């Protein structure tokens, strides 16, 4: 148990569906992240939030829409996805975004399949 | 391109032997390096880290070596066990940049 909880663990959705991924951290951290992990690819950073403010959007398509209502919760809203968006979506949190504070603690991930 | 990469995508070792997983990085300004372990169906978990002003750091059965001259990082696992089977990622930190991860090395332990 890392203190970062993601739901659901598995999700199958059609290309016209709208769904949301949820992440909650119980570590008192200030920064939260969404990463995408595809087969045979490095972990790809998608979004960074620090104190609820988005500080980085790594050229992510608009069909992925993040929301961070507070420092403990992070959502990823999904709309009109493509089959190539199927991947493991990992949420992480860290104490901060500078130096050693950037050490990330990951959730278990949501395995997303787009059909 | 990515600044962190791994020399070998897969590594198979006999149970009880030592494992060495390598990582190359290109940013000489990196402050910290972290090794993560990712087991099947789980998110990456912290194993050990090392600051850029250190050459070696030891944990429980794991040792990380840092060679800044050639920008090389390695993770040594002593007496490898079946539970060590996983994908191992190195990551580097510099300034205010989020973690940069390498591609990962899959370690398979042969019983």
PDB file of C-alpha atoms in Angstrom:
ATOM      1  CA  UNK A   1       0.000   0.000   0.000  1.00  0.00           C
ATOM      2  CA  UNK A   2       1.618   3.226  -1.155  1.00  0.00           C
ATOM      3  CA  UNK A   3      -0.989   5.675   0.062  1.00  0.00           C
ATOM      4  CA  UNK A   4      -2.170   6.412  -3.472  1.00  0.00           C
ATOM      5  CA  UNK A   5      -5.443   4.790  -4.487  1.00  0.00           C
ATOM      6  CA  UNK A   6      -6.794   4.601  -8.010  1.00  0.00           C
ATOM      7  CA  UNK A   7     -10.257   3.566  -9.161  1.00  0.00           C
ATOM      8  CA  UNK A   8     -11.340   1.709 -11.120  1.00  0.00           C
ATOM      9  CA  UNK A   9      -8.579  -0.860 -11.491  1.00  0.00           C
ATOM     10  CA  UNK A  10      -9.899  -1.943 -14.872  1.00  0.00           C
ATOM     11  CA  UNK A  11     -12.048  -0.108 -17.392  1.00  0.00           C
ATOM     12  CA  UNK A  12     -13.368  -1.061 -20.806  1.00  0.00           C
ATOM     13  CA  UNK A  13     -15.019   1.711 -22.770  1.00  0.00           C
ATOM     14  CA  UNK A  14     -16.269   2.367 -26.245  1.00  0.00           C
ATOM     15  CA  UNK A  15     -14.904   5.180 -28.355  1.00  0.00           C
ATOM     16  CA  UNK A  16     -18.037   7.269 -27.841  1.00  0.00           C
ATOM     17  CA  UNK A  17     -18.227   6.798 -24.077  1.00  0.00           C
ATOM     18  CA  UNK A  18     -17.359   9.292 -21.372  1.00  0.00           C
ATOM     19  CA  UNK A  19     -15.653   7.969 -18.269  1.00  0.00           C
ATOM     20  CA  UNK A  20     -13.464   9.260 -15.466  1.00  0.00           C
ATOM     21  CA  UNK A  21     -10.491   7.875 -13.615  1.00  0.00           C
ATOM     22  CA  UNK A  22     -10.093   8.775  -9.976  1.00  0.00           C
ATOM     23  CA  UNK A  23      -6.998   9.084  -7.830  1.00  0.00           C
ATOM     24  CA  UNK A  24      -6.739   9.852  -4.133  1.00  0.00           C
ATOM     25  CA  UNK A  25      -3.602  10.242  -2.068  1.00  0.00           C
ATOM     26  CA  UNK A  26      -3.400   9.967   1.716  1.00  0.00           C
ATOM     27  CA  UNK A  27       0.183  11.156   2.075  1.00  0.00           C
ATOM     28  CA  UNK A  28      -0.322  14.859   2.545  1.00  0.00           C
ATOM     29  CA  UNK A  29       1.503  15.573  -0.686  1.00  0.00           C
ATOM     30  CA  UNK A  30       1.127  18.758  -2.673  1.00  0.00           C
ATOM     31  CA  UNK A  31       1.787  17.507  -6.191  1.00  0.00           C
ATOM     32  CA  UNK A  32      -0.089  14.931  -8.238  1.00  0.00           C
ATOM     33  CA  UNK A  33       0.603  13.431 -11.629  1.00  0.00           C
ATOM     34  CA  UNK A  34      -0.963  11.369 -14.400  1.00  0.00           C
ATOM     35  CA  UNK A  35       1.296   9.019 -16.329  1.00  0.00           C
ATOM     36  CA  UNK A  36       0.481   6.759 -19.267  1.00  0.00           C
ATOM     37  CA  UNK A  37       2.235   3.412 -19.574  1.00  0.00           C
ATOM     38  CA  UNK A  38       1.933   1.527 -22.857  1.00  0.00           C
ATOM     39  CA  UNK A  39       3.511  -1.784 -23.772  1.00  0.00           C
ATOM     40  CA  UNK A  40       7.201  -1.413 -24.481  1.00  0.00           C
ATOM     41  CA  UNK A  41       7.210   2.340 -23.864  1.00  0.00           C
ATOM     42  CA  UNK A  42       8.601   4.437 -21.058  1.00  0.00           C
ATOM     43  CA  UNK A  43       6.324   6.003 -18.540  1.00  0.00           C
ATOM     44  CA  UNK A  44       4.898   9.060 -20.295  1.00  0.00           C
ATOM     45  CA  UNK A  45       4.116  12.069 -18.149  1.00  0.00           C
ATOM     46  CA  UNK A  46       0.730  13.559 -19.031  1.00  0.00           C
ATOM     47  CA  UNK A  47      -0.149  16.178 -16.435  1.00  0.00           C
ATOM     48  CA  UNK A  48       1.295  17.703 -13.299  1.00  0.00           C
ATOM     49  CA  UNK A  49      -0.623  19.542 -10.592  1.00  0.00           C
ATOM     50  CA  UNK A  50       1.038  21.420  -7.778  1.00  0.00           C
ATOM     51  CA  UNK A  51      -1.176  22.867  -5.046  1.00  0.00           C
ATOM     52  CA  UNK A  52      -4.188  22.182  -7.296  1.00  0.00           C
ATOM     53  CA  UNK A  53      -2.748  24.220 -10.143  1.00  0.00           C
ATOM     54  CA  UNK A  54      -1.793  22.549 -13.401  1.00  0.00           C
ATOM     55  CA  UNK A  55       1.888  23.170 -13.980  1.00  0.00           C
ATOM     56  CA  UNK A  56       2.502  20.858 -16.897  1.00  0.00           C
ATOM     57  CA  UNK A  57       0.527  19.519 -19.817  1.00  0.00           C
ATOM     58  CA  UNK A  58       2.789  17.301 -21.851  1.00  0.00           C
ATOM     59  CA  UNK A  59       1.091  17.836 -25.228  1.00  0.00           C
ATOM     60  CA  UNK A  60      -1.785  15.574 -24.277  1.00  0.00           C
ATOM     61  CA  UNK A  61      -4.790  15.429 -26.661  1.00  0.00           C
ATOM     62  CA  UNK A  62      -7.887  17.275 -25.486  1.00  0.00           C
ATOM     63  CA  UNK A  63      -9.840  14.023 -25.235  1.00  0.00           C
ATOM     64  CA  UNK A  64      -8.012  13.671 -21.902  1.00  0.00           C
ATOM     65  CA  UNK A  65      -9.144  16.292 -19.421  1.00  0.00           C
ATOM     66  CA  UNK A  66      -7.660  16.419 -15.913  1.00  0.00           C
ATOM     67  CA  UNK A  67      -9.288  17.891 -12.843  1.00  0.00           C
ATOM     68  CA  UNK A  68      -7.735  18.534  -9.458  1.00  0.00           C
ATOM     69  CA  UNK A  69     -10.332  19.815  -6.961  1.00  0.00           C
ATOM     70  CA  UNK A  70      -7.880  19.662  -4.049  1.00  0.00           C
ATOM     71  CA  UNK A  71      -4.373  18.406  -3.281  1.00  0.00           C
ATOM     72  CA  UNK A  72      -5.648  14.958  -2.345  1.00  0.00           C
ATOM     73  CA  UNK A  73      -7.776  14.169  -5.374  1.00  0.00           C
ATOM     74  CA  UNK A  74      -7.067  13.979  -9.071  1.00  0.00           C
ATOM     75  CA  UNK A  75      -9.363  12.952 -11.893  1.00  0.00           C
ATOM     76  CA  UNK A  76      -8.811  12.159 -15.535  1.00  0.00           C
ATOM     77  CA  UNK A  77     -11.925  12.633 -17.646  1.00  0.00           C
ATOM     78  CA  UNK A  78     -11.995  10.590 -20.827  1.00  0.00           C
ATOM     79  CA  UNK A  79     -14.049  11.368 -23.909  1.00  0.00           C
ATOM     80  CA  UNK A  80     -14.013  10.048 -27.471  1.00  0.00           C
ATOM     81  CA  UNK A  81     -10.917   7.946 -26.967  1.00  0.00           C
ATOM     82  CA  UNK A  82      -9.148   5.905 -29.613  1.00  0.00           C
ATOM     83  CA  UNK A  83      -8.027   2.274 -29.407  1.00  0.00           C
ATOM     84  CA  UNK A  84      -4.405   3.452 -29.218  1.00  0.00           C
ATOM     85  CA  UNK A  85      -5.270   5.140 -25.919  1.00  0.00           C
ATOM     86  CA  UNK A  86      -5.541   1.710 -24.337  1.00  0.00           C
ATOM     87  CA  UNK A  87      -2.865   1.603 -21.663  1.00  0.00           C
ATOM     88  CA  UNK A  88      -2.176   1.545 -17.953  1.00  0.00           C
ATOM     89  CA  UNK A  89      -2.855   4.983 -16.476  1.00  0.00           C
ATOM     90  CA  UNK A  90      -0.867   5.658 -13.366  1.00  0.00           C
ATOM     91  CA  UNK A  91      -1.446   8.347 -10.810  1.00  0.00           C
ATOM     92  CA  UNK A  92       1.376   9.503  -8.579  1.00  0.00           C
ATOM     93  CA  UNK A  93       1.944  12.086  -5.885  1.00  0.00           C
ATOM     94  CA  UNK A  94       4.990  13.767  -4.442  1.00  0.00           C
ATOM     95  CA  UNK A  95       5.766  16.156  -1.641  1.00  0.00           C
ATOM     96  CA  UNK A  96       6.643  18.892  -4.098  1.00  0.00           C
ATOM     97  CA  UNK A  97       8.017  19.552  -7.555  1.00  0.00           C
ATOM     98  CA  UNK A  98      11.550  20.582  -6.700  1.00  0.00           C
ATOM     99  CA  UNK A  99      14.594  18.421  -6.177  1.00  0.00           C
ATOM    100  CA  UNK A 100      14.271  15.544  -3.728  1.00  0.00           C
ATOM    101  CA  UNK A 101      10.593  16.395  -3.119  1.00  0.00           C
ATOM    102  CA  UNK A 102       9.870  15.109  -6.606  1.00  0.00           C
ATOM    103  CA  UNK A 103      10.153  11.456  -5.545  1.00  0.00           C
ATOM    104  CA  UNK A 104       6.906   9.994  -6.810  1.00  0.00           C
ATOM    105  CA  UNK A 105       4.638   7.531  -5.048  1.00  0.00           C
ATOM    106  CA  UNK A 106       2.463   5.607  -7.474  1.00  0.00           C
ATOM    107  CA  UNK A 107      -0.976   4.084  -7.325  1.00  0.00           C
ATOM    108  CA  UNK A 108      -1.786   0.650  -8.716  1.00  0.00           C
ATOM    109  CA  UNK A 109      -3.000   2.084 -11.993  1.00  0.00           C
ATOM    110  CA  UNK A 110      -6.135   1.777 -14.078  1.00  0.00           C
ATOM    111  CA  UNK A 111      -5.924  -0.667 -16.967  1.00  0.00           C
ATOM    112  CA  UNK A 112      -7.928   1.033 -19.735  1.00  0.00           C
ATOM    113  CA  UNK A 113      -9.112  -0.756 -22.845  1.00  0.00           C
ATOM    114  CA  UNK A 114     -10.795   1.232 -25.599  1.00  0.00           C
ATOM    115  CA  UNK A 115     -12.921  -0.836 -27.949  1.00  0.00           C
TER     116      UNK A 115
ATOM    117  CA  UNK B   1      14.680  12.129 -27.067  1.00  0.00           C
ATOM    118  CA  UNK B   2      14.784  10.668 -23.614  1.00  0.00           C
ATOM    119  CA  UNK B   3      17.753  11.367 -21.416  1.00  0.00           C
ATOM    120  CA  UNK B   4      17.453   8.206 -19.361  1.00  0.00           C
ATOM    121  CA  UNK B   5      17.776   4.802 -20.956  1.00  0.00           C
ATOM    122  CA  UNK B   6      18.559   1.231 -20.094  1.00  0.00           C
ATOM    123  CA  UNK B   7      21.207  -0.916 -21.691  1.00  0.00           C
ATOM    124  CA  UNK B   8      19.262  -4.198 -21.601  1.00  0.00           C
ATOM    125  CA  UNK B   9      15.519  -4.665 -22.014  1.00  0.00           C
ATOM    126  CA  UNK B  10      15.507  -8.142 -20.383  1.00  0.00           C
ATOM    127  CA  UNK B  11      17.685  -9.916 -17.858  1.00  0.00           C
ATOM    128  CA  UNK B  12      17.422 -13.524 -16.708  1.00  0.00           C
ATOM    129  CA  UNK B  13      19.285 -14.687 -13.616  1.00  0.00           C
ATOM    130  CA  UNK B  14      19.436 -17.850 -11.603  1.00  0.00           C
ATOM    131  CA  UNK B  15      17.885 -17.730  -8.169  1.00  0.00           C
ATOM    132  CA  UNK B  16      20.572 -16.977  -5.623  1.00  0.00           C
ATOM    133  CA  UNK B  17      22.825 -15.188  -8.085  1.00  0.00           C
ATOM    134  CA  UNK B  18      23.455 -11.451  -8.052  1.00  0.00           C
ATOM    135  CA  UNK B  19      21.679  -9.217 -10.578  1.00  0.00           C
ATOM    136  CA  UNK B  20      23.022  -6.048 -12.105  1.00  0.00           C
ATOM    137  CA  UNK B  21      20.687  -3.694 -13.936  1.00  0.00           C
ATOM    138  CA  UNK B  22      22.211  -0.770 -15.778  1.00  0.00           C
ATOM    139  CA  UNK B  23      21.032   2.683 -16.706  1.00  0.00           C
ATOM    140  CA  UNK B  24      22.576   5.504 -18.730  1.00  0.00           C
ATOM    141  CA  UNK B  25      21.627   9.129 -18.365  1.00  0.00           C
ATOM    142  CA  UNK B  26      22.614  12.201 -20.322  1.00  0.00           C
ATOM    143  CA  UNK B  27      21.843  15.124 -18.017  1.00  0.00           C
ATOM    144  CA  UNK B  28      24.915  15.930 -15.960  1.00  0.00           C
ATOM    145  CA  UNK B  29      22.832  18.385 -13.910  1.00  0.00           C
ATOM    146  CA  UNK B  30      20.644  15.680 -12.390  1.00  0.00           C
ATOM    147  CA  UNK B  31      20.477  15.909  -8.578  1.00  0.00           C
ATOM    148  CA  UNK B  32      18.948  12.596  -7.632  1.00  0.00           C
ATOM    149  CA  UNK B  33      18.467   9.191  -9.141  1.00  0.00           C
ATOM    150  CA  UNK B  34      15.834   6.716  -8.100  1.00  0.00           C
ATOM    151  CA  UNK B  35      15.292   3.062  -8.859  1.00  0.00           C
ATOM    152  CA  UNK B  36      11.723   1.818  -9.040  1.00  0.00           C
ATOM    153  CA  UNK B  37      10.407  -1.744  -9.167  1.00  0.00           C
ATOM    154  CA  UNK B  38       7.164  -2.527 -10.946  1.00  0.00           C
ATOM    155  CA  UNK B  39       5.578  -5.908 -10.421  1.00  0.00           C
ATOM    156  CA  UNK B  40       2.918  -7.218 -12.728  1.00  0.00           C
ATOM    157  CA  UNK B  41      -0.399  -5.451 -12.188  1.00  0.00           C
ATOM    158  CA  UNK B  42       1.053  -2.863  -9.850  1.00  0.00           C
ATOM    159  CA  UNK B  43       2.387   0.639 -10.021  1.00  0.00           C
ATOM    160  CA  UNK B  44       6.116   1.378  -9.698  1.00  0.00           C
ATOM    161  CA  UNK B  45       7.450   1.311  -6.152  1.00  0.00           C
ATOM    162  CA  UNK B  46      10.496   3.064  -4.774  1.00  0.00           C
ATOM    163  CA  UNK B  47      13.499   0.844  -4.114  1.00  0.00           C
ATOM    164  CA  UNK B  48      16.461   3.097  -3.439  1.00  0.00           C
ATOM    165  CA  UNK B  49      17.789   6.495  -4.370  1.00  0.00           C
ATOM    166  CA  UNK B  50      21.139   8.202  -4.545  1.00  0.00           C
ATOM    167  CA  UNK B  51      22.221  11.814  -4.585  1.00  0.00           C
ATOM    168  CA  UNK B  52      24.553  13.091  -7.243  1.00  0.00           C
ATOM    169  CA  UNK B  53      27.287  13.742  -4.637  1.00  0.00           C
ATOM    170  CA  UNK B  54      27.464  10.056  -3.752  1.00  0.00           C
ATOM    171  CA  UNK B  55      29.026   7.113  -5.588  1.00  0.00           C
ATOM    172  CA  UNK B  56      27.356   4.262  -3.775  1.00  0.00           C
ATOM    173  CA  UNK B  57      24.418   3.613  -1.535  1.00  0.00           C
ATOM    174  CA  UNK B  58      23.353   0.358   0.031  1.00  0.00           C
ATOM    175  CA  UNK B  59      19.978  -0.875   1.094  1.00  0.00           C
ATOM    176  CA  UNK B  60      18.630  -4.230   2.079  1.00  0.00           C
ATOM    177  CA  UNK B  61      20.056  -6.600  -0.564  1.00  0.00           C
ATOM    178  CA  UNK B  62      20.286  -3.739  -3.047  1.00  0.00           C
ATOM    179  CA  UNK B  63      23.134  -1.400  -3.907  1.00  0.00           C
ATOM    180  CA  UNK B  64      23.055   1.524  -6.286  1.00  0.00           C
ATOM    181  CA  UNK B  65      26.270   2.721  -7.913  1.00  0.00           C
ATOM    182  CA  UNK B  66      26.633   6.075  -9.613  1.00  0.00           C
ATOM    183  CA  UNK B  67      29.430   6.878 -12.036  1.00  0.00           C
ATOM    184  CA  UNK B  68      29.107  10.514 -12.979  1.00  0.00           C
ATOM    185  CA  UNK B  69      32.123  10.402 -15.249  1.00  0.00           C
ATOM    186  CA  UNK B  70      30.347   8.178 -17.732  1.00  0.00           C
ATOM    187  CA  UNK B  71      26.820   9.074 -16.634  1.00  0.00           C
ATOM    188  CA  UNK B  72      25.995   5.543 -15.600  1.00  0.00           C
ATOM    189  CA  UNK B  73      23.791   4.168 -12.853  1.00  0.00           C
ATOM    190  CA  UNK B  74      23.437   0.569 -11.789  1.00  0.00           C
ATOM    191  CA  UNK B  75      21.289  -1.433  -9.421  1.00  0.00           C
ATOM    192  CA  UNK B  76      22.768  -4.530  -7.866  1.00  0.00           C
ATOM    193  CA  UNK B  77      20.508  -7.092  -6.236  1.00  0.00           C
ATOM    194  CA  UNK B  78      22.221  -9.654  -4.043  1.00  0.00           C
ATOM    195  CA  UNK B  79      21.008 -13.246  -3.837  1.00  0.00           C
ATOM    196  CA  UNK B  80      18.195 -12.668  -6.301  1.00  0.00           C
ATOM    197  CA  UNK B  81      14.892 -14.224  -5.301  1.00  0.00           C
ATOM    198  CA  UNK B  82      11.769 -15.098  -7.309  1.00  0.00           C
ATOM    199  CA  UNK B  83      10.032 -12.140  -5.697  1.00  0.00           C
ATOM    200  CA  UNK B  84      12.550  -9.860  -7.386  1.00  0.00           C
ATOM    201  CA  UNK B  85      11.047 -10.659 -10.789  1.00  0.00           C
ATOM    202  CA  UNK B  86       9.705  -7.352 -12.076  1.00  0.00           C
ATOM    203  CA  UNK B  87      10.458  -4.446 -14.369  1.00  0.00           C
ATOM    204  CA  UNK B  88      13.013  -2.048 -12.977  1.00  0.00           C
ATOM    205  CA  UNK B  89      13.099   1.626 -13.934  1.00  0.00           C
ATOM    206  CA  UNK B  90      15.678   4.240 -13.218  1.00  0.00           C
ATOM    207  CA  UNK B  91      14.586   7.840 -12.976  1.00  0.00           C
ATOM    208  CA  UNK B  92      16.426  11.095 -12.619  1.00  0.00           C
ATOM    209  CA  UNK B  93      15.546  14.415 -11.060  1.00  0.00           C
ATOM    210  CA  UNK B  94      16.943  17.816 -11.870  1.00  0.00           C
ATOM    211  CA  UNK B  95      15.727  21.223 -10.835  1.00  0.00           C
ATOM    212  CA  UNK B  96      11.964  21.519 -10.924  1.00  0.00           C
ATOM    213  CA  UNK B  97      11.467  18.921 -13.624  1.00  0.00           C
ATOM    214  CA  UNK B  98       9.227  15.903 -12.950  1.00  0.00           C
ATOM    215  CA  UNK B  99      10.855  12.506 -12.863  1.00  0.00           C
ATOM    216  CA  UNK B 100      12.231  11.280 -16.184  1.00  0.00           C
ATOM    217  CA  UNK B 101      11.990   7.518 -16.535  1.00  0.00           C
ATOM    218  CA  UNK B 102      13.930   5.083 -18.661  1.00  0.00           C
ATOM    219  CA  UNK B 103      12.308   2.280 -20.661  1.00  0.00           C
ATOM    220  CA  UNK B 104      12.729  -0.342 -17.970  1.00  0.00           C
ATOM    221  CA  UNK B 105      14.494  -3.693 -17.678  1.00  0.00           C
ATOM    222  CA  UNK B 106      12.522  -6.860 -17.115  1.00  0.00           C
ATOM    223  CA  UNK B 107      14.230  -9.098 -14.588  1.00  0.00           C
ATOM    224  CA  UNK B 108      13.275 -12.773 -14.674  1.00  0.00           C
ATOM    225  CA  UNK B 109      14.494 -15.052 -11.906  1.00  0.00           C
ATOM    226  CA  UNK B 110      14.966 -18.680 -12.832  1.00  0.00           C
ATOM    227  CA  UNK B 111      14.232 -21.022  -9.951  1.00  0.00           C
TER     228      UNK B 111
END
